[in-house]
């Protein structure tokens, strides 16, 4: 759609969007006032900030927001900033320093070239507690099993203890650290738990774990929605020195079984069922079908589980009852070396069996540091991010909020409807994390209408490629607060490319390498592309600096899985293979310095934020019906951009089948894929 420049917009243009006569008159008068007062010397970003602050609000039609945004930036070119920061602060850089905004790139370079100074500052800012302090931040000896060097050598710590400690620097025992609400209780006040109450519950759960007489550092699985009980259990397992096995509550029995066997889990925490609206999903039954070890079963509602348990399984009340005499008694945290494993997460299994990805004691520090550095999470914040402990962002949310002294907000229900939007309002969320498919659903259903999101000061986005118009809409819901794009991986406990509140933010784009990371875009030959930006010619299209993203590892980003991947990198003449990790993501570095995701370089699809291989889907679809000879699973981005949609191309044994038969096959494909792979996957078309 073609948009007019701001000075060409008329009152009739505004009224054509369904805006009343008197409102359109005021809007045009305010717009003229901004244009007149700023004059011809004002830059489009300066005008946009004035418009977004003075004119736009969530009750106006989104089409008017688009008219203002695209009119303001009509002749601006690529990467128009949708948000600009305010200058503040002074650190480190001496004579090179101007202000944090213009000097941010120098800050980022400093974090890479001076890890000892930078990370000591971060550890002090986060008030990280060590039972034995590290000898240094980074031992650069790359021999043996440490190709990237050894982080925090000699240190002993427990990340759960750091989540539960109080200090004048971060918070007090009376501070609320979890706010939550169960679906169906949307008209009741938001539940709240103080740090003192959380610590008491975690201590009791850790004592109950001891009563199970498990061997030291046992793997203990969690297959639950992300609610207050699962967070308590997660922290208790880590506090007691055991290892959490993260399993998403959407997985099928086969996927649960695979992860339990790989991790050699000795027990599993789960729920009797998951309640979503008027539906009950039997989660415990899946765990039983997966032939899980000892299960501790939490009731989804009320105090008692809703079904009979296996002979040796325990209800939540029975489990806690074993430690009843220890209630209120402190549990002394089990401190372990910095490189000790605390959490086993998993790859998506796109090329076969999922790979176990261990998080060490310092992985949580990367999560917390990213939240502090790039999203400014701090005491007084309320952080919500619809996710699950089975995915990286679940543990990330625990550590990013609690280590930074913030409160996490948990909605035990679907995040897609108005009930979640109301929870964001009622819990007074200040930082809201999303994936693009959720934003699209909110926009299409208008489910956020009427709710006050003005307390939000920034959004975070991860999991999928985002869309400019959808994220313009998202910003408009909170009076144009910025969206911090966040891309990384389970192996690193956080991001390698992201945004920053100290930089202008362009929609659906990353503004910087994460602090502590150095990024390169590699061409087909495996070498970094030249630094000079190339442009499009009117006659022919030249190179646009698109290639595979690679990251130099000088950050708390080195799980054992990361180190093993480093050894597999192809050696380049001038790049040490132990310094760089090549990702499967294709990125473009734009002429204005932003990074934009361009998809993946393998056959992996991203469906609703979950990566899956085409081979997995095809294997399921090929066995659905005798009429199917072969299938091909394809991830197709929508015309307007955003997350991929699953399309199945079908080769049939008979050419006489009709379109109606293809529709039936689509239903069969959906049923089998959701049953055997993931209930969140959906086939959009069959060809």
XYZ file of C-alpha atoms in Angstrom:
687
model
C 0.000 0.000 0.000
C 1.281 3.465 -0.909
C 1.324 5.976 1.944
C 1.379 9.761 1.706
C 4.042 11.928 3.265
C 2.940 13.587 6.503
C 2.461 17.046 4.997
C 0.168 15.576 2.306
C -2.272 13.867 4.677
C -5.733 15.446 4.726
C -8.637 15.291 7.104
C -10.577 13.136 4.656
C -7.672 10.655 4.595
C -7.968 10.282 8.348
C -11.763 10.033 8.307
C -11.537 7.294 5.658
C -9.957 5.094 8.333
C -13.165 5.185 10.374
C -12.124 8.029 12.677
C -14.854 10.485 13.619
C -14.976 14.060 12.349
C -14.055 15.783 15.617
C -11.227 13.330 16.424
C -9.784 13.599 12.902
C -9.770 17.388 13.218
C -7.732 17.231 16.456
C -5.327 14.600 15.050
C -4.600 16.662 11.952
C -4.176 19.829 14.031
C -1.661 18.074 16.326
C 0.170 16.645 13.317
C 0.415 20.064 11.686
C 1.706 21.479 14.959
C 4.500 18.886 15.102
C 5.464 19.492 11.477
C 5.428 23.264 11.931
C 7.332 23.352 15.239
C 10.048 20.955 14.096
C 10.376 22.539 10.681
C 12.376 21.210 7.769
C 15.466 20.630 9.927
C 13.816 17.841 11.935
C 14.855 14.317 11.049
C 12.179 11.678 10.398
C 13.132 9.816 13.605
C 12.698 12.998 15.638
C 9.273 13.577 14.095
C 8.267 9.965 14.646
C 9.135 10.105 18.338
C 7.002 13.248 18.742
C 4.113 11.654 16.848
C 4.275 8.409 18.822
C 4.346 10.314 22.116
C 1.844 13.082 21.433
C -0.649 11.720 18.908
C -0.793 7.928 18.865
C -2.533 5.767 21.453
C -3.894 2.185 21.457
C -7.531 3.202 20.939
C -6.879 4.674 17.499
C -7.254 2.318 14.493
C -3.984 0.597 13.688
C -4.353 1.767 10.104
C -3.842 5.317 11.400
C -0.673 4.223 13.219
C 0.571 2.803 9.911
C -0.339 6.027 8.101
C 1.768 8.006 10.586
C 4.737 5.612 10.631
C 5.044 5.086 6.890
C 4.235 8.730 6.156
C 6.957 9.882 8.494
C 9.542 7.556 6.931
C 8.327 7.771 3.339
C 11.683 8.816 1.861
C 13.911 7.615 4.675
C 15.170 4.380 3.142
C 15.763 1.057 4.944
C 15.721 0.392 8.697
C 13.708 3.344 10.020
C 13.986 3.420 13.826
C 10.715 2.835 15.649
C 12.249 3.798 19.010
C 15.140 6.000 20.151
C 16.935 5.909 23.527
C 17.711 8.747 25.891
C 21.423 9.479 26.586
C 22.734 8.501 30.053
C 25.752 7.342 32.068
C 29.563 7.134 31.693
C 31.878 4.082 31.991
C 35.234 2.626 30.986
C 36.019 4.385 27.726
C 37.965 7.474 28.744
C 38.604 9.973 25.944
C 36.636 7.827 23.478
C 33.486 8.327 25.533
C 30.724 10.627 24.305
C 27.532 9.177 25.765
C 26.166 5.633 26.103
C 24.058 5.950 22.975
C 26.731 7.097 20.534
C 29.403 5.073 22.334
C 27.504 1.810 22.590
C 29.481 0.045 19.873
C 32.669 0.884 21.790
C 31.123 -0.566 24.953
C 30.346 -3.733 23.044
C 33.877 -3.961 21.632
C 35.275 -3.342 25.121
C 33.284 -6.312 26.485
C 34.910 -8.563 23.888
C 38.484 -7.307 24.185
C 38.503 -6.900 27.990
C 36.572 -9.888 29.385
C 38.318 -9.783 32.768
C 37.247 -6.185 33.473
C 33.830 -6.470 31.864
C 32.708 -9.719 33.502
C 34.052 -8.787 36.926
C 31.883 -5.675 36.675
C 28.873 -7.786 35.690
C 29.428 -10.295 38.511
C 29.623 -7.422 40.978
C 26.538 -5.720 39.547
C 24.535 -8.963 39.758
C 25.891 -9.549 43.281
C 26.860 -13.140 42.444
C 27.681 -15.172 45.558
C 30.529 -17.695 45.492
C 31.368 -20.080 48.311
C 34.843 -20.131 46.751
C 35.657 -17.134 44.527
C 37.238 -17.674 41.103
C 40.990 -17.305 40.643
C 40.256 -15.086 37.659
C 37.449 -14.549 35.168
C 39.042 -16.321 32.212
C 42.015 -18.651 32.005
C 42.961 -18.454 28.333
C 44.751 -21.811 28.355
C 43.023 -23.645 25.487
C 44.611 -27.035 25.995
C 42.686 -30.188 26.791
C 38.916 -29.954 26.988
C 38.769 -26.151 27.052
C 39.324 -24.883 23.496
C 37.766 -21.523 24.368
C 39.517 -21.133 27.697
C 38.333 -21.867 31.216
C 35.765 -19.513 32.784
C 35.795 -18.768 36.531
C 38.487 -21.365 37.334
C 38.399 -22.581 40.917
C 34.997 -21.051 41.646
C 32.252 -22.852 43.565
C 28.682 -21.562 43.486
C 25.012 -22.516 43.312
C 22.789 -20.464 40.949
C 19.602 -21.334 42.887
C 21.153 -19.892 46.049
C 21.809 -16.692 44.095
C 18.148 -16.581 43.057
C 16.997 -16.920 46.665
C 19.418 -14.572 48.433
C 18.473 -11.117 49.606
C 20.669 -8.055 49.773
C 20.200 -4.324 50.068
C 21.665 -4.015 46.583
C 18.928 -6.040 44.897
C 15.921 -6.707 47.119
C 14.596 -7.589 50.568
C 12.819 -10.663 51.892
C 9.475 -8.858 51.638
C 9.786 -8.121 47.917
C 7.330 -9.974 45.685
C 9.295 -12.252 43.346
C 6.494 -14.241 41.660
C 3.068 -13.090 40.539
C 0.749 -15.628 38.973
C -2.786 -16.458 37.995
C -4.517 -19.662 36.918
C -6.721 -19.662 33.849
C -10.351 -19.414 34.926
C -9.537 -17.156 37.870
C -9.240 -14.070 35.721
C -11.516 -11.900 37.852
C -9.649 -12.703 41.068
C -6.660 -10.728 42.349
C -3.250 -11.792 41.101
C -1.482 -14.214 43.451
C 1.833 -13.049 44.893
C 4.788 -14.741 46.609
C 7.529 -12.901 48.452
C 11.184 -13.861 48.388
C 10.875 -15.143 51.965
C 7.914 -17.364 50.998
C 9.638 -18.659 47.859
C 12.804 -19.491 49.777
C 10.794 -21.405 52.399
C 8.966 -23.435 49.720
C 12.188 -24.243 47.869
C 13.903 -25.321 51.101
C 11.012 -27.665 51.958
C 11.051 -29.176 48.465
C 14.821 -29.684 48.633
C 14.470 -31.453 51.987
C 11.790 -33.685 50.446
C 14.168 -34.528 47.604
C 16.716 -35.691 50.171
C 14.072 -38.008 51.611
C 13.959 -39.865 48.260
C 17.527 -41.109 48.937
C 18.707 -40.403 45.397
C 22.424 -40.542 44.656
C 24.321 -37.282 44.392
C 23.835 -35.261 41.209
C 20.882 -37.373 40.054
C 19.053 -36.302 36.919
C 15.483 -35.325 37.820
C 13.010 -34.425 35.081
C 10.309 -31.759 35.078
C 7.423 -32.194 32.623
C 4.939 -29.522 33.665
C 3.494 -26.195 32.583
C 5.567 -23.256 33.767
C 3.746 -22.340 36.941
C 4.722 -21.458 40.477
C 5.104 -25.124 41.501
C 7.430 -25.962 38.600
C 9.635 -22.945 39.407
C 9.861 -24.054 43.057
C 10.762 -27.585 41.958
C 13.354 -26.325 39.453
C 15.128 -24.206 42.073
C 14.975 -27.002 44.670
C 16.621 -29.522 42.336
C 19.467 -27.095 41.585
C 19.789 -26.034 45.238
C 20.131 -29.687 46.270
C 22.954 -30.255 43.783
C 20.962 -32.446 41.404
C 20.476 -31.899 37.663
C 17.196 -30.734 36.125
C 16.063 -32.567 32.975
C 13.878 -30.110 31.048
C 10.955 -31.651 29.110
C 8.275 -29.552 27.409
C 4.722 -30.309 28.531
C 3.610 -30.542 24.880
C 5.748 -33.596 24.078
C 4.342 -36.987 23.134
C 5.128 -40.118 25.211
C 7.771 -41.132 22.666
C 9.556 -37.777 22.943
C 9.339 -37.875 26.742
C 10.749 -41.402 26.804
C 13.658 -40.467 24.534
C 14.712 -37.600 26.779
C 14.365 -39.638 29.962
C 16.588 -42.364 28.536
C 19.238 -39.983 27.213
C 19.473 -38.183 30.557
C 19.120 -41.365 32.654
C 16.590 -39.555 34.839
C 15.902 -41.126 38.233
C 12.603 -39.324 38.872
C 10.169 -36.971 37.197
C 7.857 -34.202 38.419
C 4.628 -33.837 36.444
C 0.955 -32.843 36.756
C -2.085 -35.073 36.685
C -3.471 -33.020 33.798
C -3.242 -29.685 32.024
C -6.424 -27.642 32.068
C -7.016 -25.236 29.182
C -10.497 -23.759 29.176
C -12.961 -26.636 29.111
C -10.305 -29.129 27.978
C -8.263 -31.453 30.182
C -5.031 -32.880 28.754
C -3.894 -36.019 30.637
C -0.214 -35.210 31.221
C 0.436 -37.927 33.819
C -0.890 -40.531 31.376
C 1.746 -39.453 28.832
C 4.446 -39.838 31.469
C 3.218 -43.333 32.325
C 3.095 -44.284 28.634
C 6.710 -43.080 28.378
C 7.627 -45.679 31.031
C 9.030 -42.958 33.248
C 10.813 -43.650 36.542
C 9.401 -42.540 39.913
C 6.855 -39.776 39.282
C 5.829 -37.067 41.735
C 2.431 -35.796 40.583
C 1.125 -32.292 41.290
C -2.646 -31.668 41.017
C -3.618 -29.151 38.343
C -6.426 -27.901 40.561
C -7.154 -28.348 44.238
C -5.135 -30.382 46.730
C -5.547 -33.908 45.392
C -4.589 -35.598 42.126
C -7.521 -36.527 39.929
C -6.503 -40.120 39.108
C -4.979 -43.253 40.555
C -1.191 -43.361 40.473
C 1.206 -46.183 39.764
C 2.224 -48.217 42.796
C 5.449 -46.379 43.626
C 4.531 -42.909 42.378
C 3.860 -40.107 44.866
C 1.337 -37.326 45.010
C 2.694 -33.840 45.728
C 1.248 -33.965 49.264
C 2.872 -37.329 49.963
C 6.189 -36.097 48.622
C 6.215 -32.963 50.796
C 4.902 -34.950 53.768
C 8.156 -36.904 53.840
C 9.897 -33.670 54.860
C 7.213 -32.301 57.152
C 9.532 -32.119 60.159
C 11.974 -29.999 58.154
C 9.459 -27.257 57.346
C 10.989 -23.845 58.031
C 14.521 -25.230 58.361
C 17.195 -23.775 56.095
C 18.508 -25.993 53.343
C 22.237 -25.495 52.871
C 22.907 -25.117 49.153
C 25.164 -27.676 47.499
C 27.960 -25.629 45.975
C 29.680 -27.100 42.914
C 32.440 -26.022 40.507
C 31.599 -23.431 37.876
C 31.670 -26.061 35.138
C 29.377 -28.541 36.924
C 26.101 -29.424 35.191
C 22.833 -28.111 36.669
C 20.317 -28.553 33.834
C 19.997 -30.824 30.804
C 18.058 -29.269 27.949
C 17.645 -30.729 24.479
C 17.960 -29.804 20.856
C 14.823 -30.126 18.780
C 15.937 -33.459 17.323
C 15.714 -32.173 13.764
C 18.287 -34.645 12.450
C 17.229 -37.663 14.474
C 17.520 -38.220 18.200
C 17.549 -34.988 20.242
C 20.941 -33.987 21.620
C 21.388 -33.355 25.317
C 22.666 -29.824 25.965
C 24.004 -29.330 29.499
C 23.854 -26.024 31.295
C 26.619 -25.477 33.815
C 26.670 -23.344 36.939
C 27.670 -20.314 34.877
C 25.025 -20.639 32.139
C 22.519 -18.801 34.392
C 24.998 -15.936 34.674
C 24.871 -15.458 30.900
C 21.049 -15.375 31.019
C 21.008 -12.851 33.850
C 23.726 -10.704 32.254
C 21.849 -10.533 28.930
C 18.684 -9.433 30.717
C 20.579 -6.749 32.642
C 22.707 -5.490 29.747
C 20.193 -5.554 26.910
C 16.749 -5.316 28.544
C 17.676 -3.419 31.723
C 15.894 -5.945 33.975
C 16.268 -4.765 37.567
C 14.639 -4.581 40.976
C 11.042 -3.402 40.643
C 10.525 -4.979 37.218
C 7.846 -7.588 36.556
C 8.944 -9.935 33.771
C 6.493 -12.151 31.841
C 7.437 -14.456 28.984
C 5.003 -17.236 27.939
C 7.286 -20.272 27.744
C 8.074 -23.609 29.350
C 10.963 -25.119 31.300
C 11.397 -27.575 28.415
C 12.695 -24.731 26.260
C 15.672 -22.504 26.963
C 13.564 -19.441 27.718
C 11.985 -21.170 30.741
C 15.207 -21.430 32.776
C 16.256 -18.106 31.243
C 13.189 -16.417 32.736
C 13.905 -17.871 36.188
C 17.488 -16.640 36.274
C 17.028 -13.402 34.316
C 14.357 -12.199 36.720
C 15.437 -13.573 40.101
C 19.201 -12.947 39.868
C 18.457 -9.375 38.785
C 16.131 -8.861 41.737
C 13.012 -8.646 39.559
C 9.650 -10.398 39.842
C 8.533 -13.009 37.319
C 4.906 -13.138 36.187
C 3.447 -16.567 35.340
C 0.077 -17.164 33.688
C -1.015 -20.795 34.020
C -3.106 -20.960 30.882
C -3.149 -20.064 27.206
C -1.350 -16.804 26.347
C -3.405 -16.309 23.176
C -6.603 -14.742 24.467
C -7.864 -11.702 26.399
C -7.391 -13.481 29.742
C -3.623 -13.317 29.311
C -3.805 -9.683 28.174
C -5.743 -8.915 31.356
C -3.115 -10.710 33.420
C -0.391 -8.541 31.876
C -2.393 -5.512 32.985
C -3.270 -6.803 36.460
C 0.229 -8.137 37.233
C 1.654 -4.741 36.193
C 4.123 -6.356 33.798
C 7.009 -4.067 32.826
C 8.910 -6.389 30.475
C 6.894 -8.724 28.224
C 8.492 -11.443 26.126
C 6.760 -12.797 23.025
C 7.148 -14.939 19.941
C 5.810 -13.514 16.667
C 3.049 -16.112 16.223
C 1.536 -15.052 19.558
C 1.617 -11.405 18.468
C -0.112 -12.310 15.205
C -2.883 -14.093 17.109
C -3.355 -11.103 19.429
C -3.612 -8.741 16.487
C -5.967 -10.907 14.436
C -8.287 -11.584 17.375
C -8.011 -8.081 18.882
C -7.600 -9.843 22.226
C -5.603 -7.037 23.865
C -8.272 -4.398 23.263
C -9.375 -2.517 26.349
C -6.470 -3.543 28.543
C -3.915 -1.094 29.877
C -0.347 -2.088 28.977
C 1.129 1.305 29.760
C 3.388 -0.099 32.498
C 5.333 -2.080 29.899
C 8.666 -0.366 29.240
C 10.039 -2.895 26.746
C 9.216 -6.100 24.902
C 11.502 -9.031 24.130
C 11.081 -11.259 21.090
C 12.644 -14.595 20.227
C 11.974 -17.948 18.568
C 10.894 -16.818 15.092
C 11.508 -14.206 12.449
C 9.303 -11.225 13.203
C 7.232 -9.009 10.918
C 7.460 -5.211 10.698
C 3.727 -4.399 10.721
C 2.927 -6.910 13.454
C 5.615 -5.460 15.698
C 4.556 -1.896 14.920
C 1.127 -3.009 16.159
C 2.696 -4.586 19.264
C 4.580 -1.394 20.132
C 1.393 0.602 19.680
C -0.295 -1.428 22.448
C 2.188 -0.041 24.988
C 2.555 3.541 23.723
C 5.555 2.680 21.563
C 7.898 0.962 23.951
C 10.824 -0.786 22.183
C 11.041 -4.414 21.085
C 14.382 -6.047 21.894
C 14.934 -8.854 19.389
C 16.815 -11.736 21.002
C 18.454 -14.610 19.124
C 20.878 -17.195 20.454
C 20.666 -20.792 21.444
C 20.311 -23.346 24.167
C 24.040 -24.081 24.011
C 24.994 -20.568 25.090
C 22.293 -19.830 27.669
C 21.354 -16.605 25.934
C 21.903 -14.544 22.812
C 24.677 -13.805 20.358
C 22.731 -11.140 18.450
C 20.097 -8.901 20.023
C 18.982 -5.312 20.611
C 19.808 -2.746 23.268
C 18.012 0.013 25.124
C 21.079 2.151 24.414
C 20.565 2.003 20.646
C 17.832 2.993 18.200
C 15.650 -0.016 17.470
C 14.337 -0.794 13.991
C 11.384 -3.135 13.643
C 12.148 -6.834 13.114
C 15.908 -6.183 13.299
C 18.800 -6.787 15.676
C 20.955 -3.785 16.502
C 24.042 -5.387 18.026
C 26.081 -8.422 18.851
C 25.404 -9.452 22.448
C 27.817 -8.081 25.023
C 30.845 -10.348 25.102
C 30.280 -11.678 21.558
C 31.897 -10.795 18.274
C 29.838 -11.553 15.163
C 30.825 -12.341 11.596
C 28.758 -13.118 8.521
C 30.426 -15.920 6.587
C 30.133 -16.359 2.846
C 29.784 -19.679 1.029
C 33.563 -20.153 1.213
C 33.472 -19.970 5.012
C 35.307 -16.640 5.153
C 33.902 -13.416 6.636
C 32.298 -11.143 4.086
C 34.042 -7.854 3.450
C 33.168 -5.019 5.770
C 32.227 -2.615 2.977
C 28.467 -2.503 2.554
C 27.170 -3.390 -0.889
C 24.044 -1.865 -2.355
C 21.474 -2.841 -4.933
C 22.046 -1.493 -8.404
C 19.142 -0.481 -10.596
C 20.526 -2.750 -13.308
C 21.715 -5.725 -11.343
C 21.598 -6.914 -7.778
C 24.952 -6.971 -6.042
C 25.974 -8.876 -2.934
C 24.010 -7.751 0.167
C 26.221 -9.242 2.862
C 23.974 -12.243 3.459
C 25.522 -15.382 4.875
C 25.798 -17.688 7.863
C 26.186 -15.977 11.202
C 29.274 -16.900 13.199
C 30.178 -15.830 16.713
C 33.513 -15.552 18.439
C 33.272 -17.066 21.891
C 34.594 -14.660 24.510
C 31.570 -14.803 26.767
C 29.918 -17.053 29.349
C 28.699 -19.086 26.372
C 30.547 -22.351 26.615
C 28.536 -25.381 27.581
C 30.276 -28.697 26.883
C 27.981 -29.008 23.863
C 29.271 -25.685 22.531
C 32.866 -26.826 22.987
C 32.252 -30.072 21.100
C 30.695 -28.119 18.254
C 33.714 -25.855 18.104
C 35.983 -28.802 17.323
C 33.916 -29.638 14.255
C 34.318 -26.240 12.585
C 36.156 -26.093 9.324
C 39.621 -24.586 9.733
C 40.165 -21.295 7.960
C 43.578 -19.878 7.123
C 43.182 -16.826 9.314
C 40.495 -17.799 11.848
C 41.084 -20.185 14.722
C 38.438 -22.902 14.608
C 38.282 -22.861 18.407
C 37.234 -19.213 18.466
C 34.169 -19.312 16.234
C 30.846 -21.110 16.038
C 29.019 -21.105 12.720
C 25.267 -21.149 13.165
C 22.644 -22.517 10.795
C 20.987 -19.115 10.535
C 21.297 -16.858 7.514
C 21.619 -13.163 8.347
C 21.953 -9.924 6.428
C 23.995 -6.980 7.683
C 22.159 -3.945 6.388
C 23.628 -0.681 5.141
C 22.713 0.999 8.442
C 24.366 -1.646 10.582
C 21.385 -3.749 11.637
C 21.212 -7.529 11.443
C 18.154 -9.134 9.842
C 17.328 -12.837 9.966
C 16.886 -14.381 6.505
C 15.954 -17.934 7.499
C 18.010 -21.074 7.967
C 20.654 -22.764 5.855
C 19.431 -26.303 6.558
C 16.149 -28.175 6.195
C 14.975 -27.200 9.655
C 11.656 -25.412 10.030
C 10.560 -23.121 12.821
C 6.893 -23.777 13.572
C 5.483 -21.578 16.313
C 8.934 -21.103 17.830
C 9.738 -24.845 17.815
C 12.421 -26.138 15.447
C 11.671 -29.410 13.661
C 13.271 -31.243 10.764
C 11.386 -31.937 7.557
C 12.489 -35.582 7.718
C 10.663 -36.053 11.033
C 7.402 -34.685 9.632
C 7.707 -36.632 6.388
C 8.326 -39.871 8.282
C 5.012 -39.408 10.119
C 3.028 -38.297 7.047
C 4.293 -41.120 4.825
C 2.702 -43.694 7.117
C -0.667 -41.975 7.572
C -2.551 -43.515 4.629
C -1.991 -46.285 2.075
C -2.831 -43.832 -0.707
C 0.334 -41.804 0.011
C 3.410 -42.651 -2.020
C 5.684 -39.854 -0.750
C 5.480 -36.493 1.016
C 7.646 -33.404 1.291
C 7.359 -31.055 4.286
C 8.020 -27.407 3.481
C 8.162 -24.370 5.736
C 6.647 -21.445 3.812
C 6.892 -17.884 5.185
C 3.575 -15.993 4.868
C 3.497 -13.280 2.160
C 3.582 -10.581 4.830
C 6.489 -12.201 6.647
C 6.702 -13.892 10.025
C 6.872 -17.504 11.218
C 6.803 -20.341 8.720
C 3.628 -22.232 7.866
C 3.779 -25.975 7.339
C 2.845 -27.133 3.837
C 2.815 -30.823 2.860
C 3.356 -31.694 -0.788
C 1.829 -35.118 -1.437
C 2.571 -37.649 -4.172
C -0.350 -40.058 -4.371
C -0.340 -43.606 -5.658
C -3.452 -42.862 -7.690
C -4.120 -39.734 -9.779
C -7.866 -40.186 -9.380
C -8.020 -38.770 -5.860
C -9.898 -35.462 -5.499
C -9.271 -32.246 -3.593
C -11.661 -33.564 -0.994
C -9.286 -36.459 -0.423
C -6.436 -33.997 0.074
C -8.492 -32.209 2.702
C -9.042 -35.525 4.473
C -5.322 -36.220 4.278
C -4.625 -32.809 5.785
C -6.788 -33.715 8.793
C -5.028 -37.072 9.093
C -1.608 -35.445 8.837
C -2.544 -32.951 11.550
C -3.817 -35.688 13.837
C -0.707 -37.850 13.524
C 1.801 -34.979 13.654
C 0.161 -33.549 16.760
C 0.028 -36.960 18.398
C 3.538 -38.182 17.515
C 5.528 -34.945 17.309
C 3.916 -31.927 18.907
C 0.271 -30.861 19.482
C 1.203 -27.279 18.540
C 2.142 -28.153 14.941
C -0.441 -27.494 12.238
C -0.567 -28.289 8.518
C -1.831 -25.227 6.648
C -2.019 -26.680 3.138
C -1.701 -29.946 1.259
C -0.633 -29.811 -2.366
